[in-house]
Tab-separated table of C-alpha atoms and ligand atoms in Angstrom:
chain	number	residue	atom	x	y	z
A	1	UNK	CA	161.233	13.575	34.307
A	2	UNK	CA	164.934	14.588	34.765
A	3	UNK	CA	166.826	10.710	34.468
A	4	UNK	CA	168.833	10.371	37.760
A	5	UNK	CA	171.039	9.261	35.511
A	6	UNK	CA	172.294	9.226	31.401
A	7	UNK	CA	174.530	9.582	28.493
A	8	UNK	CA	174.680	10.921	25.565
A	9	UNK	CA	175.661	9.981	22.633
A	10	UNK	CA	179.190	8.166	24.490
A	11	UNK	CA	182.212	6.594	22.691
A	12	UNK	CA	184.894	5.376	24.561
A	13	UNK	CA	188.015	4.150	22.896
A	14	UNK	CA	190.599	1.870	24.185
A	15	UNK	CA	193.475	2.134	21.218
A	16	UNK	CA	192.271	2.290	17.917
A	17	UNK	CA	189.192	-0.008	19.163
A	18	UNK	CA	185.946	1.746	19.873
A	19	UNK	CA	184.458	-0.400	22.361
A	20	UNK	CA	181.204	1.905	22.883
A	21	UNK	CA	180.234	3.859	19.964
A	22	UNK	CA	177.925	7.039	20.290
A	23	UNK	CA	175.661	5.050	23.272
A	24	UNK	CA	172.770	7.011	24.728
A	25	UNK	CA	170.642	5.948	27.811
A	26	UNK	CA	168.365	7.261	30.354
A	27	UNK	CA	168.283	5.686	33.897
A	28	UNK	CA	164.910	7.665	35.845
A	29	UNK	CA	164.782	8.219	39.326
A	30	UNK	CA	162.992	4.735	40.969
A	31	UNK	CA	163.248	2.970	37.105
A	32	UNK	CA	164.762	-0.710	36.428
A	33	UNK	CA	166.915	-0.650	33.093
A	34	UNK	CA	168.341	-4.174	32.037
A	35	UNK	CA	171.226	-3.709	29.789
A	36	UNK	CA	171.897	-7.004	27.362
A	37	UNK	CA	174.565	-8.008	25.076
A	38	UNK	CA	176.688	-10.568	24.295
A	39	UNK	CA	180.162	-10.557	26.122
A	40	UNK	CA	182.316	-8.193	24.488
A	41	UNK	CA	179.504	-6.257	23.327
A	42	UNK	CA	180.359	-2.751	26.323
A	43	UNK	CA	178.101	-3.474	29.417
A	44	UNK	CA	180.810	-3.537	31.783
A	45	UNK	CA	182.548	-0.505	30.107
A	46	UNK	CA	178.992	1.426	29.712
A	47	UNK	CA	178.495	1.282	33.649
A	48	UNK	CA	182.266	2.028	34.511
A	49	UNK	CA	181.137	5.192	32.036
A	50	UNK	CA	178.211	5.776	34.492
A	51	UNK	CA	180.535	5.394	37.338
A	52	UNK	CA	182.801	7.897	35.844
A	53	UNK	CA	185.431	5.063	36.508
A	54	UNK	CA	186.578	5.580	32.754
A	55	UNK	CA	186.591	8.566	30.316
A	56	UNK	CA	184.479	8.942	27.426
A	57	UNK	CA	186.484	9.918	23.697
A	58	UNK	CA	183.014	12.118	23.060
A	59	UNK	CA	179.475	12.416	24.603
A	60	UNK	CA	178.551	13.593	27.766
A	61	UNK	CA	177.452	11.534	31.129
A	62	UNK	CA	174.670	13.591	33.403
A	63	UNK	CA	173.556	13.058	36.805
A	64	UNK	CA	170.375	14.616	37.852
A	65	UNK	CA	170.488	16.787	34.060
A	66	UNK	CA	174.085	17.818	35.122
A	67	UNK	CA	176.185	17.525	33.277
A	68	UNK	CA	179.400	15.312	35.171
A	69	UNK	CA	181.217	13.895	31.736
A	70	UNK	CA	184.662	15.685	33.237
A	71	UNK	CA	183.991	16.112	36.947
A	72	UNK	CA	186.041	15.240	39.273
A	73	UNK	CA	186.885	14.672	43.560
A	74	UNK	CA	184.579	16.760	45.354
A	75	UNK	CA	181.895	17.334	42.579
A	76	UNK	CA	181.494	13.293	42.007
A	77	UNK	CA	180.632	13.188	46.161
A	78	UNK	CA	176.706	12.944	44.855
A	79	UNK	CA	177.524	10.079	42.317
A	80	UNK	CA	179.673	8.429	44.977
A	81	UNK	CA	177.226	8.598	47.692
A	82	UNK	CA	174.146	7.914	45.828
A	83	UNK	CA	175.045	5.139	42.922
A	84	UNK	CA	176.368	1.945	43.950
A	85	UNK	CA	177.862	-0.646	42.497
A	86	UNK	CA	177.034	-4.946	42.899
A	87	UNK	CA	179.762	-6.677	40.691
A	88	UNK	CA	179.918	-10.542	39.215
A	89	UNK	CA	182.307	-11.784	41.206
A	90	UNK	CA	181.447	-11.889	45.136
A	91	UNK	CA	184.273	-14.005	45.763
A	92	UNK	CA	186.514	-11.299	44.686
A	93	UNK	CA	184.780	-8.338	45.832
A	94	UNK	CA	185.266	-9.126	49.220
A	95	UNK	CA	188.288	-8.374	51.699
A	96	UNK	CA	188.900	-11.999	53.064
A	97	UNK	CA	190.566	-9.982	56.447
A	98	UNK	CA	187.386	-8.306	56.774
A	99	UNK	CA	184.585	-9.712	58.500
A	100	UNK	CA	181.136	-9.416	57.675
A	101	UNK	CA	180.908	-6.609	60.152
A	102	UNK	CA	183.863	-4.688	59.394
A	103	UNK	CA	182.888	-5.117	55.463
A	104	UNK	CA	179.756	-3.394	56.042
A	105	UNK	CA	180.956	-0.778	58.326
A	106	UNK	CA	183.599	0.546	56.316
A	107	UNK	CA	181.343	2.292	53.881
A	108	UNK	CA	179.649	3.730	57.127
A	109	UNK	CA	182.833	4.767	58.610
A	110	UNK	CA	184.136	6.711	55.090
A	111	UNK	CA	180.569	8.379	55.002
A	112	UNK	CA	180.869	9.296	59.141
A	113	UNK	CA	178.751	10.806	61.596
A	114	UNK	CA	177.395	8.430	63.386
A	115	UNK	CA	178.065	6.972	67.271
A	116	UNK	CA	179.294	3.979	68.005
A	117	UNK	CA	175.554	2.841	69.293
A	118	UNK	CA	173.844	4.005	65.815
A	119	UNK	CA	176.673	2.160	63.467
A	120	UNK	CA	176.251	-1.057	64.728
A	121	UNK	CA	172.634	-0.427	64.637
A	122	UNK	CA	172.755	0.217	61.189
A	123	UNK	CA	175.048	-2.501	60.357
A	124	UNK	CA	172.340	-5.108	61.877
A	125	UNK	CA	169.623	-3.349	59.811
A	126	UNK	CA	171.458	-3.869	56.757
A	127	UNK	CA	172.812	-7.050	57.490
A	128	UNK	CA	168.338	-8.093	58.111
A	129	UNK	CA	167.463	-6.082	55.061
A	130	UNK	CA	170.007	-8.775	52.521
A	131	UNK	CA	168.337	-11.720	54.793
A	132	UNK	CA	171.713	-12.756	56.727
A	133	UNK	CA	170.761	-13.101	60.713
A	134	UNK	CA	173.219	-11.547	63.467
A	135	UNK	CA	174.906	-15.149	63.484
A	136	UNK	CA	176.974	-13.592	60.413
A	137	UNK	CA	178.416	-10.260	62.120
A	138	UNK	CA	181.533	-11.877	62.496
A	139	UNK	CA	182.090	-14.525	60.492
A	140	UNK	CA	184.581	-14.075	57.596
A	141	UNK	CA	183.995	-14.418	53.629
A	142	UNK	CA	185.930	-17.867	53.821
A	143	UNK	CA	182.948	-19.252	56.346
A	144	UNK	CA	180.154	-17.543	53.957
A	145	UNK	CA	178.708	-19.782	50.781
A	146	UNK	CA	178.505	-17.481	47.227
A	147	UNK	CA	174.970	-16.474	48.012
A	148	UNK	CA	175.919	-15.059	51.388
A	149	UNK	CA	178.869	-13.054	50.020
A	150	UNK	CA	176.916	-11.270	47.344
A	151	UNK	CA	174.286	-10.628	49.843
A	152	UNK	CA	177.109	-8.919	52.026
A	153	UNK	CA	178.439	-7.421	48.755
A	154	UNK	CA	174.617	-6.263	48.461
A	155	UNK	CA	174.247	-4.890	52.039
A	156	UNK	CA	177.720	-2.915	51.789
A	157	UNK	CA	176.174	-0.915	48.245
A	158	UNK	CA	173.529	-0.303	50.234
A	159	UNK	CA	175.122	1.193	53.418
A	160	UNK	CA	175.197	5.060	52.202
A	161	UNK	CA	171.855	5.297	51.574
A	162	UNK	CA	171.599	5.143	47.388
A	163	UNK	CA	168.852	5.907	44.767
A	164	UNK	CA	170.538	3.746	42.377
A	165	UNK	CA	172.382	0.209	42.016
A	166	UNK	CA	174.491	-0.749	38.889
A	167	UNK	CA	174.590	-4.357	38.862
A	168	UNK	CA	176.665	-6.111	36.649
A	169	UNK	CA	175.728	-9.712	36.044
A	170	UNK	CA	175.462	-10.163	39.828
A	171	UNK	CA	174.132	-13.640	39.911
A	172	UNK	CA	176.084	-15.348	36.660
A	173	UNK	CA	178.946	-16.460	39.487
A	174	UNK	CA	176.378	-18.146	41.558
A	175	UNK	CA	174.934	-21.790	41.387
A	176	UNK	CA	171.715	-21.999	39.542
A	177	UNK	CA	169.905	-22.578	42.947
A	178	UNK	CA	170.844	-19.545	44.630
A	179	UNK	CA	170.359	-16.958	41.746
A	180	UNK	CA	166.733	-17.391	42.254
A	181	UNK	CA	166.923	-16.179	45.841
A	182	UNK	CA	169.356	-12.788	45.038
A	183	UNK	CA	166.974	-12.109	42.160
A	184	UNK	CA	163.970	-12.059	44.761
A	185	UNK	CA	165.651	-10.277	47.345
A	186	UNK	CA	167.039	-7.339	44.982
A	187	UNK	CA	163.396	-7.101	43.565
A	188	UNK	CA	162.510	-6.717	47.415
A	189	UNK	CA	164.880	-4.252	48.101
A	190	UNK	CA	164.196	-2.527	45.079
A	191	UNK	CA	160.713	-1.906	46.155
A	192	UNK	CA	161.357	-1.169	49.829
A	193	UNK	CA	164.040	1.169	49.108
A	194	UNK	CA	163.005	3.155	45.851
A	195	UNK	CA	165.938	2.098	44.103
A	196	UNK	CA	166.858	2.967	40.437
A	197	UNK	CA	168.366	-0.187	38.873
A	198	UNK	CA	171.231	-1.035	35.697
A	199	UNK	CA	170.991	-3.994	35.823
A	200	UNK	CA	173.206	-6.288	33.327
A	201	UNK	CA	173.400	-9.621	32.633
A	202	UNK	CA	172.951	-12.332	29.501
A	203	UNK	CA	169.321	-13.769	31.047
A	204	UNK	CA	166.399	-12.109	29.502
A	205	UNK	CA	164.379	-14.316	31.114
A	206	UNK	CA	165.883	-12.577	34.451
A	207	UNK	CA	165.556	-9.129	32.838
A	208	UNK	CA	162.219	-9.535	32.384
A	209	UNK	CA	161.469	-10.338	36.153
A	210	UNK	CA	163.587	-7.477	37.281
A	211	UNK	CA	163.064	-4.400	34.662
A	212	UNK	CA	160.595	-2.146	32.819
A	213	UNK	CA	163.173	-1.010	30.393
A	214	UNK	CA	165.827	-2.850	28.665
A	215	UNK	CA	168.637	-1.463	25.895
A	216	UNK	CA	170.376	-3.864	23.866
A	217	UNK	CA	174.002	-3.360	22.949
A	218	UNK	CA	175.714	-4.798	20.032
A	219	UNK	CA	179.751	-4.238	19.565
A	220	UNK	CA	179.458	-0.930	21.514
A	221	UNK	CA	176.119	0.681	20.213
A	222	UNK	CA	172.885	0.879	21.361
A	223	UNK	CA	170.627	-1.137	18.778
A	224	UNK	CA	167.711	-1.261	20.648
A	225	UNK	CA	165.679	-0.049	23.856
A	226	UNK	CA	162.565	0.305	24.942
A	227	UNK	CA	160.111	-1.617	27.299
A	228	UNK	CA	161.059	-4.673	27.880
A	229	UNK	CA	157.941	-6.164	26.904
A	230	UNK	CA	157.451	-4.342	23.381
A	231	UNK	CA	161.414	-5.280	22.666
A	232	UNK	CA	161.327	-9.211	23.973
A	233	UNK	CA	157.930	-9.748	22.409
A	234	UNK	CA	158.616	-7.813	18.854
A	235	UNK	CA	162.346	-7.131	18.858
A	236	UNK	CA	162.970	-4.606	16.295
A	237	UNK	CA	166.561	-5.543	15.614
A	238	UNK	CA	167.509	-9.304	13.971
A	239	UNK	CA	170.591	-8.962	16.489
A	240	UNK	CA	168.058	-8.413	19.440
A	241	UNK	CA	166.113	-12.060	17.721
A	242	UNK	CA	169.484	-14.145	17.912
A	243	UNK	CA	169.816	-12.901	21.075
A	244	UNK	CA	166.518	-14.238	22.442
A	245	UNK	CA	166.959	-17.061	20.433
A	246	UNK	CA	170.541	-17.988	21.984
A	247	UNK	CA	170.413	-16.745	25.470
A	248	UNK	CA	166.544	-18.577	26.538
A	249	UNK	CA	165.656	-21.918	27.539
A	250	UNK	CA	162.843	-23.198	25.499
A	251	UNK	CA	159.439	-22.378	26.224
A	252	UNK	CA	159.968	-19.490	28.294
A	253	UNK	CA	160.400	-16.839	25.100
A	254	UNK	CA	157.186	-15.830	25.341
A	255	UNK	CA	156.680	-14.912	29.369
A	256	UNK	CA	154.094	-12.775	30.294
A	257	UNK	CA	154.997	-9.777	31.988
A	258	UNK	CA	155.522	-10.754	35.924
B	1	LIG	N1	190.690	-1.594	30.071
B	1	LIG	C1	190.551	-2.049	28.823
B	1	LIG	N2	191.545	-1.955	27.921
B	1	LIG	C2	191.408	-2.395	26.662
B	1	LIG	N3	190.285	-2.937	26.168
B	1	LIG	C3	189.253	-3.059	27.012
B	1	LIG	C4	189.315	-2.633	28.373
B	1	LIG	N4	188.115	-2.873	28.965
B	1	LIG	C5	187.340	-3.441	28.020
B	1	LIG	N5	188.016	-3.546	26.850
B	1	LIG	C6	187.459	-4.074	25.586
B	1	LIG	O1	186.247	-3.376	25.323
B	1	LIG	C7	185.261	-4.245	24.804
B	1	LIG	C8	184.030	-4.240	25.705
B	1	LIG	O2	184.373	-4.851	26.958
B	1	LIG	P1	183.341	-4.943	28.155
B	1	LIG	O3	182.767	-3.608	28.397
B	1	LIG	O4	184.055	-5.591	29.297
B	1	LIG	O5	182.234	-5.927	27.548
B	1	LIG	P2	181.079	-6.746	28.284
B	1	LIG	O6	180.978	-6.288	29.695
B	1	LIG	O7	179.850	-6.495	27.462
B	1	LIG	O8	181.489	-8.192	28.185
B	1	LIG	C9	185.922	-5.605	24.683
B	1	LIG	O9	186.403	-5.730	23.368
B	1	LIG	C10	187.055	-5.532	25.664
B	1	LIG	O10	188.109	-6.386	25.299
B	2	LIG	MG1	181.132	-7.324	31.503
């Protein structure tokens, strides 16, 4: 299979620092990849690579086996259209002038082609599909709690129609309670949607509910990837053991594959 999306062998240097160092990774069509590390360790910079947000030193970034490492404007409208991005921080992501409605319209409106009729139609079909009821068209992001912002953040990646979501640690802002909930619903939308996922964050134990693949990233390289069962259950890597070993609660190390 042709990965939707990858990289090869990617360094990216800010200075004299190399804060990803010869990474590769493979993100198939339909495929959940969870992408651990400690902070510091590249995540963020790794999917801003993906994004073609930030320049590589060396390597090469593909999209559908093309090669996109140097692209630019009109030949990034694929990887703009069909890879979105779900960040941390909901609280910041969102345009407090914006209503809920307006918020998920606007990637509608960039995208165009379509009547008045069908964009509000597909504003309330997005708006049911993150589990927020027409009651929230048009309230703003000051009247929403944390958990209905990211779901808003949520519906707006979703509004051009993507194969793939990058999320980057998009419940570690949220209380405890609610991360539960946006973990279900992205595994629903996952499945009713097709969706390829990157999915980072520090909880293995949330990795392991969410993704068939994981890579593990240590000071900018890849030390480790596979399925996330063989890795969590026999991690190759001693820096892949002090991760288990740091990041989960007792007693739920040894989780059986959901
Ligand atoms: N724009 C930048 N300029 C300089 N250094 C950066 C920049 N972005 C990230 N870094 C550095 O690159 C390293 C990796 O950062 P990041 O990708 O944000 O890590 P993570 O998401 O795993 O916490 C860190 O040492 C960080 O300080
Ligand atoms: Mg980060």
């Amino acid at each position: 299979m042709i990965p939707l999306l990858e990289l090869r062998d990617v360094t990216v240097r800010f200075g004299a620092h190399a804060a990803v160092r010869e990474a590769s990774l493979a993100l198939q069509p339909g495929a959940a990849l969870g992408l651990v590390g400690e902070s510091g360790s590249g995540k963020s910079t790794l999917l801003r690579v993906l994004l073609r947000l930030q320049d590589v030193a060396a390597g090469q970034v593909l999209m559908d086996g093309a090669e996109i490492t140097t692209a630019r404007n009109a030949a990034l409208r694929a990887l703009r259209r069909d890879v979105q991005v779900v960040f941390q921080n909901p609280h910041s992501a969102l345009n407090p002038r914006l209503s809920v409605h307006d918020a998920v319209a606007e990637p509608l409106l960039i995208q165009g082609g379509l009547s008045r009729t069908k964009l509000r139609a597909r504003i309330d079909g997005l708006l049911d599909d993150v589990g927020l009821g027409p009651e929230f068209l048009w309230r703003y992001p000051h009247e929403l709690s944390g958990g209905q912002k990211q779901r808003v953040c949520i519906a707006r990646a979703l509004a051009p129609g993507p194969r793939a979501l990058l999320l980057d640690e998009p419940t570690s802002a949220l209380d405890v309670s609610v991360q539960a909930q946006i973990i279900d619903l992205l595994r629903r939308l996952r499945a009713r949607h097709q969706l390829a996922f990157l999915f980072i964050s520090h909880n293995l134990a949330v990795v392991q509910l969410l993704c068939e693949e994981i890579a593990v990233l240590r000071q900018g390289e890849v030390v480790e990837r596979g399925p996330v069962a063989a890795v969590l259950h026999a991690p190759a890597h001693d820096y892949t053991r002090a991760l288990l070993a740091s990041v989960l609660p007792p007693g739920i190390n040894r989780l059986a594959a959901p």
